[in-house]
Tab-separated table of C-alpha atoms in Angstrom:
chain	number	residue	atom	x	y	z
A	4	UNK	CA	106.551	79.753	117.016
A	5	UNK	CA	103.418	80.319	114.958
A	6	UNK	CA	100.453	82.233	115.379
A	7	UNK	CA	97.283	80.765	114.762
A	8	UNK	CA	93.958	81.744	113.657
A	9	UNK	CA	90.914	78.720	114.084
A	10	UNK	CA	87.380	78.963	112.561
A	11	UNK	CA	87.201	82.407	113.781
A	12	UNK	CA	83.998	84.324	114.066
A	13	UNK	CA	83.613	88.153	114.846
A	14	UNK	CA	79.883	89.417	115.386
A	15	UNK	CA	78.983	92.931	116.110
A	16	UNK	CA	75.315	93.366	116.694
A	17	UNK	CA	73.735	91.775	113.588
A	18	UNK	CA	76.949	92.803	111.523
A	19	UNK	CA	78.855	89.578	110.802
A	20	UNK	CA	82.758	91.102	110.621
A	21	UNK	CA	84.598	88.165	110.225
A	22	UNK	CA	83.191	84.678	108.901
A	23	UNK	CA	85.077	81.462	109.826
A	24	UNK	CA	88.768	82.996	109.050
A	25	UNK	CA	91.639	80.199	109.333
A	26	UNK	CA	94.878	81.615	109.019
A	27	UNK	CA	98.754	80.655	110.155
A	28	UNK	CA	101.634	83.570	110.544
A	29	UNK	CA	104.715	81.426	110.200
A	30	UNK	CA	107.415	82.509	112.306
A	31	UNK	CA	109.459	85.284	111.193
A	32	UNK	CA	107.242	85.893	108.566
A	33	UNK	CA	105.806	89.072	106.737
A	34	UNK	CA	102.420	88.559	106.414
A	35	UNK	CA	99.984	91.133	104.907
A	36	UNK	CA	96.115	91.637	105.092
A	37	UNK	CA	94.974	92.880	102.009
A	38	UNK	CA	91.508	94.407	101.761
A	39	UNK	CA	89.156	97.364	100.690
A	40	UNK	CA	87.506	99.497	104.091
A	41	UNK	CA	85.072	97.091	105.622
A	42	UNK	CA	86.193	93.746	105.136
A	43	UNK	CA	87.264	92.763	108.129
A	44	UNK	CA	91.076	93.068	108.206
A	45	UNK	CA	91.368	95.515	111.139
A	46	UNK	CA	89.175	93.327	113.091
A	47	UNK	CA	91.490	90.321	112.763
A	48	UNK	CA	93.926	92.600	113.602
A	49	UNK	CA	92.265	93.712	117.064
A	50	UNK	CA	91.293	89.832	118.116
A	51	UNK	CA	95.290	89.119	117.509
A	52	UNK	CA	96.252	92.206	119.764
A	53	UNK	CA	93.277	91.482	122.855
A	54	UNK	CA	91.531	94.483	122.067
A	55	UNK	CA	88.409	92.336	120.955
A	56	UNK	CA	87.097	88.836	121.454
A	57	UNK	CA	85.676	86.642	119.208
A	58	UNK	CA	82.497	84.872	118.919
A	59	UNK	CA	83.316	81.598	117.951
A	60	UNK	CA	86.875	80.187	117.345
A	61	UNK	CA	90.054	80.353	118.806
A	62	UNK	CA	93.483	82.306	118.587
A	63	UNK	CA	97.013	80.100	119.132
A	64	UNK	CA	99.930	82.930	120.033
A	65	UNK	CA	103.109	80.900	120.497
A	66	UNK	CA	101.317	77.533	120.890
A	67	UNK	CA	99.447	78.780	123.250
A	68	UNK	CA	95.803	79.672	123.372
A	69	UNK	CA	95.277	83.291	123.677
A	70	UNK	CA	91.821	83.991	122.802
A	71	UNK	CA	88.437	82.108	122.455
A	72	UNK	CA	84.776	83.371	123.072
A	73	UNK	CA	84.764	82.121	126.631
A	74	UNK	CA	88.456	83.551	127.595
A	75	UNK	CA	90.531	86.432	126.464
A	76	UNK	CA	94.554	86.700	127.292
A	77	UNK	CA	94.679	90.302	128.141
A	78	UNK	CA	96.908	92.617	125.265
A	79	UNK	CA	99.545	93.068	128.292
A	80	UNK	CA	99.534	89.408	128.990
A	81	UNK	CA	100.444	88.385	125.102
A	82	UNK	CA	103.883	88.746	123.629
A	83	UNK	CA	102.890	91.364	120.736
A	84	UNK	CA	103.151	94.529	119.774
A	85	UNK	CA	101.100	96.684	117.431
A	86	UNK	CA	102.000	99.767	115.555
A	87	UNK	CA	99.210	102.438	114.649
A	88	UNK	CA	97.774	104.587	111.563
A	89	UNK	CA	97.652	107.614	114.177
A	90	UNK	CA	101.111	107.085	115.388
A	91	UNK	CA	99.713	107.360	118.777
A	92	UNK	CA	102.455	108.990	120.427
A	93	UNK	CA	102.347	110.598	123.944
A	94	UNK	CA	102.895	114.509	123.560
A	95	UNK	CA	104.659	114.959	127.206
A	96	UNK	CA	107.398	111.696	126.700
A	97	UNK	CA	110.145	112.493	124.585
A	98	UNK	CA	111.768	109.751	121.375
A	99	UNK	CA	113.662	107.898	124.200
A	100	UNK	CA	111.066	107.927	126.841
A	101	UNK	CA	108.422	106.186	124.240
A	102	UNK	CA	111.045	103.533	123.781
A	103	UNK	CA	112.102	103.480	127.471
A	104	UNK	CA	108.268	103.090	128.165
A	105	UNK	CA	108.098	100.188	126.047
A	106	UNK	CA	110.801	98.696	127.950
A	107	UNK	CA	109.775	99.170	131.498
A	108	UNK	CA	106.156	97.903	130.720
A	109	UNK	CA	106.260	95.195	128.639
A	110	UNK	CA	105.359	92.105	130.580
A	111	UNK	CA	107.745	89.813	128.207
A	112	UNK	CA	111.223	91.904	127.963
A	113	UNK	CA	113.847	89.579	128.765
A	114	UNK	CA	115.403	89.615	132.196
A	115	UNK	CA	118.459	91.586	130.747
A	116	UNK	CA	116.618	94.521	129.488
A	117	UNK	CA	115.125	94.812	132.775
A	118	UNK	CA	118.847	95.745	133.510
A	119	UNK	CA	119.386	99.811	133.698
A	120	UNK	CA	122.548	99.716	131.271
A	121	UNK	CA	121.455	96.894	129.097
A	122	UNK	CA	117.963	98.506	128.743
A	123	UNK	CA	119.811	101.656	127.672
A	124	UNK	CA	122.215	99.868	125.651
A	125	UNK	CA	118.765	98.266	123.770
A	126	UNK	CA	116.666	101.915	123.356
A	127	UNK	CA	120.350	103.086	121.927
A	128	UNK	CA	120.184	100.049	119.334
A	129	UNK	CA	116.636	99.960	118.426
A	130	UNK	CA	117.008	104.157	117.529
A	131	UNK	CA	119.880	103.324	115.395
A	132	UNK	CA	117.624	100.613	113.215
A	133	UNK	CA	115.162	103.432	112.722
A	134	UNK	CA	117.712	106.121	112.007
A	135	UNK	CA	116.513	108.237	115.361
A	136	UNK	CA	119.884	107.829	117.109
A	137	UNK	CA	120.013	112.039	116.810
A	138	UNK	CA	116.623	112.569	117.906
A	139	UNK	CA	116.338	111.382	121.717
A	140	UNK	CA	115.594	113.951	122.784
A	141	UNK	CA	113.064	115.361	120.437
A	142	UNK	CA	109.350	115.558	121.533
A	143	UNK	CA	106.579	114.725	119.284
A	144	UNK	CA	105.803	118.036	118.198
A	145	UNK	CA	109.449	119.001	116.979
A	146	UNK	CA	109.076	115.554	114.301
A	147	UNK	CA	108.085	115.406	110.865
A	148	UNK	CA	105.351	112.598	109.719
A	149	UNK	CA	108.255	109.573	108.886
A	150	UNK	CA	109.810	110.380	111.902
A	151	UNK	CA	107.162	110.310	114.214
A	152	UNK	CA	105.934	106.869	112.456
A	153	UNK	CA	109.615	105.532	113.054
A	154	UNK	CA	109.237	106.461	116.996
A	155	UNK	CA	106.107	104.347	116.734
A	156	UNK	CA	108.384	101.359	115.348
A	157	UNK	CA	110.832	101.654	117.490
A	158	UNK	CA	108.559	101.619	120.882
A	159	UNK	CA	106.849	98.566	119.091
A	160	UNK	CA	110.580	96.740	118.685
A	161	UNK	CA	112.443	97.312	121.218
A	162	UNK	CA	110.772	94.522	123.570
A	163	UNK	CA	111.349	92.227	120.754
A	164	UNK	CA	108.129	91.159	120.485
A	165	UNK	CA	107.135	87.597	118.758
A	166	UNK	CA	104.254	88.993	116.614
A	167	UNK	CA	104.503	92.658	115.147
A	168	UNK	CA	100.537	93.700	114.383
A	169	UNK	CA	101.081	96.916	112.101
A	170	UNK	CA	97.520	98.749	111.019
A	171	UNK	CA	97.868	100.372	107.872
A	172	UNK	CA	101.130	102.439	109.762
A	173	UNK	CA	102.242	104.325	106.468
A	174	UNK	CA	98.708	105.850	105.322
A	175	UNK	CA	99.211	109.122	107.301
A	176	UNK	CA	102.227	109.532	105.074
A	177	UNK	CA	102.734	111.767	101.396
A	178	UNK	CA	103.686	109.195	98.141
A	179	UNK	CA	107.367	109.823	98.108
A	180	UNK	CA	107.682	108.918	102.259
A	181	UNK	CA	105.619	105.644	102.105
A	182	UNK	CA	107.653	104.640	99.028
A	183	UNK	CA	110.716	105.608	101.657
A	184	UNK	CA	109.489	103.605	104.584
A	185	UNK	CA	108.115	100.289	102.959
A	186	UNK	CA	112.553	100.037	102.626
A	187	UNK	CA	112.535	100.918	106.221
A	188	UNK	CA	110.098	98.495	107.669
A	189	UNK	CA	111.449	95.768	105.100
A	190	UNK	CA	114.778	96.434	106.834
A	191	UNK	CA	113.196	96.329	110.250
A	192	UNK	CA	111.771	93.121	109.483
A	193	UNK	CA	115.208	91.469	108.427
A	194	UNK	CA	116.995	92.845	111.421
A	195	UNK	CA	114.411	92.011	114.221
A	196	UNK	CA	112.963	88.457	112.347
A	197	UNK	CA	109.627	88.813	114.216
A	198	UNK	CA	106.817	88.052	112.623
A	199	UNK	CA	104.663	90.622	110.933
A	200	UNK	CA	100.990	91.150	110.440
A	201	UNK	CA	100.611	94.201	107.895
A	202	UNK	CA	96.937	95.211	107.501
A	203	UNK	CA	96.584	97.516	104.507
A	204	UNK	CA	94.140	98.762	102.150
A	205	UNK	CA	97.270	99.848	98.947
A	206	UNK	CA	97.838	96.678	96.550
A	207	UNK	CA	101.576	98.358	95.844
A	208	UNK	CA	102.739	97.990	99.521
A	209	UNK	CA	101.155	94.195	99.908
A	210	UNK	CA	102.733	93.248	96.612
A	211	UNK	CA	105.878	95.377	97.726
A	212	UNK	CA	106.670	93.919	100.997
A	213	UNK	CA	105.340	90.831	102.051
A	214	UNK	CA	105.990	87.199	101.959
A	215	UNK	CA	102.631	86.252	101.517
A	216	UNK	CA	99.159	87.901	101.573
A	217	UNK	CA	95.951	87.462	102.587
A	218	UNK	CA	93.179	89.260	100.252
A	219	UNK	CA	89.552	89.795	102.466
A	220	UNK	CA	85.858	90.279	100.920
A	221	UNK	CA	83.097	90.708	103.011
A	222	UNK	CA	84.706	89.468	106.372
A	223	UNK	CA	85.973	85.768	104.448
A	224	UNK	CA	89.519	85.282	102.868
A	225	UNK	CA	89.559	85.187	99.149
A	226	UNK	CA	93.042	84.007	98.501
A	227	UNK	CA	96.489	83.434	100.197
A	228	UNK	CA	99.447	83.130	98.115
A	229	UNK	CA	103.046	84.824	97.509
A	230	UNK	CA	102.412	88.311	95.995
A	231	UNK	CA	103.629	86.717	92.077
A	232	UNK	CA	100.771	84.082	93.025
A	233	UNK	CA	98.192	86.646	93.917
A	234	UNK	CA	99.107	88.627	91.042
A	235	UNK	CA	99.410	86.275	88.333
A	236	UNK	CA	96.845	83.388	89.699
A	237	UNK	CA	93.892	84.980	91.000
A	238	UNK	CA	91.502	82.358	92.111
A	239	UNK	CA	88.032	84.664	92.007
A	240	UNK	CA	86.888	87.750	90.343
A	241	UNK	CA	87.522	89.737	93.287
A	242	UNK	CA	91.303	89.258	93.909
A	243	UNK	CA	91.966	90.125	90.074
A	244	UNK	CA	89.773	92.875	89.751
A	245	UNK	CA	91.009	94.222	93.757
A	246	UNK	CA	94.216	93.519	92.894
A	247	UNK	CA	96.296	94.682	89.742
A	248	UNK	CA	92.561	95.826	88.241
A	249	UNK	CA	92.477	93.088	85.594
A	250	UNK	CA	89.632	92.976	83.057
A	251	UNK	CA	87.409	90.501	83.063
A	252	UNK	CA	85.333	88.594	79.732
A	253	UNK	CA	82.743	86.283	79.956
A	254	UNK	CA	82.932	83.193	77.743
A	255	UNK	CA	83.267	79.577	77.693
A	256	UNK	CA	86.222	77.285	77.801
A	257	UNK	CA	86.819	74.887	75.821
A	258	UNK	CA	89.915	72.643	76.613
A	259	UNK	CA	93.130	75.836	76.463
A	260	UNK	CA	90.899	77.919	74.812
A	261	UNK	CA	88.406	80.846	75.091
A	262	UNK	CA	85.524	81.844	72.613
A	263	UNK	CA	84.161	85.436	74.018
A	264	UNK	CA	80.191	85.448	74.494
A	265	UNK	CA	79.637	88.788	72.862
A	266	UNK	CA	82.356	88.890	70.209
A	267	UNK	CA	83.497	86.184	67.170
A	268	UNK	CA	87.073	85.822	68.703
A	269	UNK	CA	88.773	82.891	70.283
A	270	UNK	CA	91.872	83.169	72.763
A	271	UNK	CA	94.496	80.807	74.178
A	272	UNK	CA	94.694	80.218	77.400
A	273	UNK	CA	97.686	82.193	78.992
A	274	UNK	CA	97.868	80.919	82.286
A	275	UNK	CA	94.642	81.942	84.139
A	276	UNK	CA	93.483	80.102	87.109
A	277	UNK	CA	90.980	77.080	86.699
A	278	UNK	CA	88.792	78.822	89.364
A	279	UNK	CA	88.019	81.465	86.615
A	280	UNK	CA	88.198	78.986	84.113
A	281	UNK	CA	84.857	77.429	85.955
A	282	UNK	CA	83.541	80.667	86.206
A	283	UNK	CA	83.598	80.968	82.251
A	284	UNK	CA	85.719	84.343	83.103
A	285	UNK	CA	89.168	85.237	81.618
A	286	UNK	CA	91.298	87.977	83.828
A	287	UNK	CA	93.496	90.529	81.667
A	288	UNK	CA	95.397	92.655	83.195
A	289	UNK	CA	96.283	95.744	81.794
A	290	UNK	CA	99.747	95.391	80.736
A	291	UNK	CA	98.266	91.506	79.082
A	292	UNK	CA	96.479	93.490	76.425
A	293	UNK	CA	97.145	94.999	73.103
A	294	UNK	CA	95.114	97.667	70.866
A	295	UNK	CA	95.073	96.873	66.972
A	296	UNK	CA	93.368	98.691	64.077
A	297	UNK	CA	93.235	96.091	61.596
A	298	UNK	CA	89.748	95.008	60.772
A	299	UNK	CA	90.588	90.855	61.771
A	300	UNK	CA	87.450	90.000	64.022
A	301	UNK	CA	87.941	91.022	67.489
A	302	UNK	CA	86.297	92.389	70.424
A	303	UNK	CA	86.600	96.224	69.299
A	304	UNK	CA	85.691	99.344	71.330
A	305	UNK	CA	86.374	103.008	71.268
A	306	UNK	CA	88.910	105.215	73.291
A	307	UNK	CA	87.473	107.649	75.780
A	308	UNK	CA	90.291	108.261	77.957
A	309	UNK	CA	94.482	108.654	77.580
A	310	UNK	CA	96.493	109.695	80.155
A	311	UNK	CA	100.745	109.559	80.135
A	312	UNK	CA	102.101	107.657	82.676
A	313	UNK	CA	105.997	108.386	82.269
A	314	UNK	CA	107.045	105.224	81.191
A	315	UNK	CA	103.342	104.350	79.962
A	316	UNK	CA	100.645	105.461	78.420
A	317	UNK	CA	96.974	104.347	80.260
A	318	UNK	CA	94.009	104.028	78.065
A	319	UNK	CA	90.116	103.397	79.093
A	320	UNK	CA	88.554	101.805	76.224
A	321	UNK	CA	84.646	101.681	75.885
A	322	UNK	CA	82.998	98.287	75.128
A	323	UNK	CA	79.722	98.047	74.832
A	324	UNK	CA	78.658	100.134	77.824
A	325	UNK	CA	81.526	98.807	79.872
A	326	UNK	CA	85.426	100.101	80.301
A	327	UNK	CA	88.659	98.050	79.693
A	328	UNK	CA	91.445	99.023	81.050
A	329	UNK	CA	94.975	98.843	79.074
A	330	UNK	CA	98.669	100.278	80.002
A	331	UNK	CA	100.798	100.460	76.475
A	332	UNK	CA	104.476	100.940	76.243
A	333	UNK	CA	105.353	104.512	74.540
A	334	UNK	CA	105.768	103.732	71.543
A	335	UNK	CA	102.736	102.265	70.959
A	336	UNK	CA	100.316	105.055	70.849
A	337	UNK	CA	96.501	105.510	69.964
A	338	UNK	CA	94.381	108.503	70.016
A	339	UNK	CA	91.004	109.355	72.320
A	340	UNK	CA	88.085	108.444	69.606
A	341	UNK	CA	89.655	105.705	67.734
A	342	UNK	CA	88.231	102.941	67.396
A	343	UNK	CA	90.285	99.159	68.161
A	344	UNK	CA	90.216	95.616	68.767
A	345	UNK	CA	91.416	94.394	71.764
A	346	UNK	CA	93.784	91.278	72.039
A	347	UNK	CA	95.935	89.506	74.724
A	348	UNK	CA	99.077	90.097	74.440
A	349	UNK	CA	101.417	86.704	73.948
């Protein structure tokens, strides 16, 4: 079953956190929260869990109304389980006593788990989806940072929970292991087909992961769509500047095309949203652009930064007091100082 989210409101003091949020998690579905610190995502994330109430509107958990400002289904009482930034692991349980815990106290476990053996038989399968079959017996202080975050996955699991609330789990991680994990939870994810709420603050592991996302401003959702919607169809300024750091020129629009309200040039339209389009903005993104030195009018700036990428080179172009963004393949290279137009890239 669903989870829903109706008209909801989340006041703190004068501080409005959340503003009339509407919002469905599909069953089985990955669903992420994308968001800078601030805007509310976290929140949500604690009015799904219990751990808060809102002020106005109501939450649907399996059908079922779980929270409105007048009554609030306790976190025990509500099939869901949430895994932390902090890990939150207990320093005096072992790997299989934080799983066993989850077992024994979790108000919806199936009557067979609440079986000895086929409790034991379930902590033995959930370590083996998080690769911690080896490590039952390890306490929290003998386990690295991935490890401890897959303990925290597998207590969150194992009572096969309808709604998985994760809050931003892999930012206590290095590069390389939250490049490892996202694989890990994706895996998780088609193995346990519970439906996931992933708050996060990083673009990559949104756009990575999920089936759809949710980008938040200010306590109100900008946009939900697939990630290639988000990325390619932003609907305001915020969701392509937040997201992929697009570029954005102010013009007007005239039928498919673009005349630039600082510069002589004139662009097609290559596919960017009609929200924008009313707006009298076109989104680039950096990868949409190309640098030229030939002297055909265009809007032309100098280049005050260059920086190799591996596969790419990154360039910050100066236009009249502002910066442009652009990501050229290798073999297209231009030097800090030059001067060059700047053109979308068909």
């Amino acid at each position: 079953m669903s989870t829903s989210i109706i008209n909801i409101n989340k006041q703190f003091g004068n501080f409005q956190a959340l503003k009339d949020v509407n919002l469905t998690v599909k069953d089985g579905e990955f669903l992420a929260i994308l968001g800078p610190s601030g805007c509310g995502k976290t929140t949500l994330l604690r009015l799904l869990a219990g751990f808060e109430s809102p002020t106005d509107g109501t939450i649907q958990i399996d059908g079922k109304e779980a929270a409105t400002a007048k009554k609030v289904i306790p976190p025990e009482r509500r099939n869901v389980s949430m895994v932390f930034q902090s890990f939150a692991l207990w320093p005096h349980l072992n790997v299989r006593e934080h799983v066993q815990f989850a077992m024994k106290y979790h108000r919806f476990v199936g009557p067979a788990f609440k079986e000895k053996q086929k409790a034991e038989a379930r902590i033995d399968e959930v370590l083996k989806i998080v690769g911690l079959e080896q490590f039952g017996s390890r306490m929290p202080g003998e386990l690295s940072g991935g490890q401890k975050q897959r303990v925290s996955l597998a207590r969150a699991i194992a009572p096969e929970p309808q709604l998985l609330l994760m809050d931003e789990p892999l930012s206590n991680l290095d590069a390389e292991l939250r490049i490892e994990m996202r694989h890990e939870i994706q895996k998780l994810h088609r193995l346990t087909k519970a439906s996931i709420l992933y708050v996060t603050h990083d673009q990559g592991e949104a756009l990575a992961m999920a089936d759809r996302i949710v980008v938040m401003n200010g306590g109100e959702i900008e946009q939900i769509g697939t990630p290639e919607q988000i990325y390619d169809q932003p609907e305001t300024p915020f969701v392509a500047t937040f997201v992929g750091k697009a570029n954005l020129f102010e013009g007007t629009w005239n039928g498919a095309t673009f005349t630039h309200k600082h510069a002589p040039v004139t662009w097609e339209d290559y596919g960017i949203s009609n929200r924008l389009k009313e707006q009298n903005l076109y989104a680039l993104r950096p990868e949409q652009i190309r640098l030229s030195t030939s002297d055909v009018s265009q809007i032309r700036g100098t280049i005050v930064t260059k920086q190799f990428q591996g596969k790419e080179y990154h360039y910050v172009i100066e236009v009249g007091g502002r910066e442009i963004v652009v990501d050229l393949p290798l073999h297209e290279q231009f030097e800090i100082g030059e001067e060059v137009g700047i053109v979308p890239r068909v």
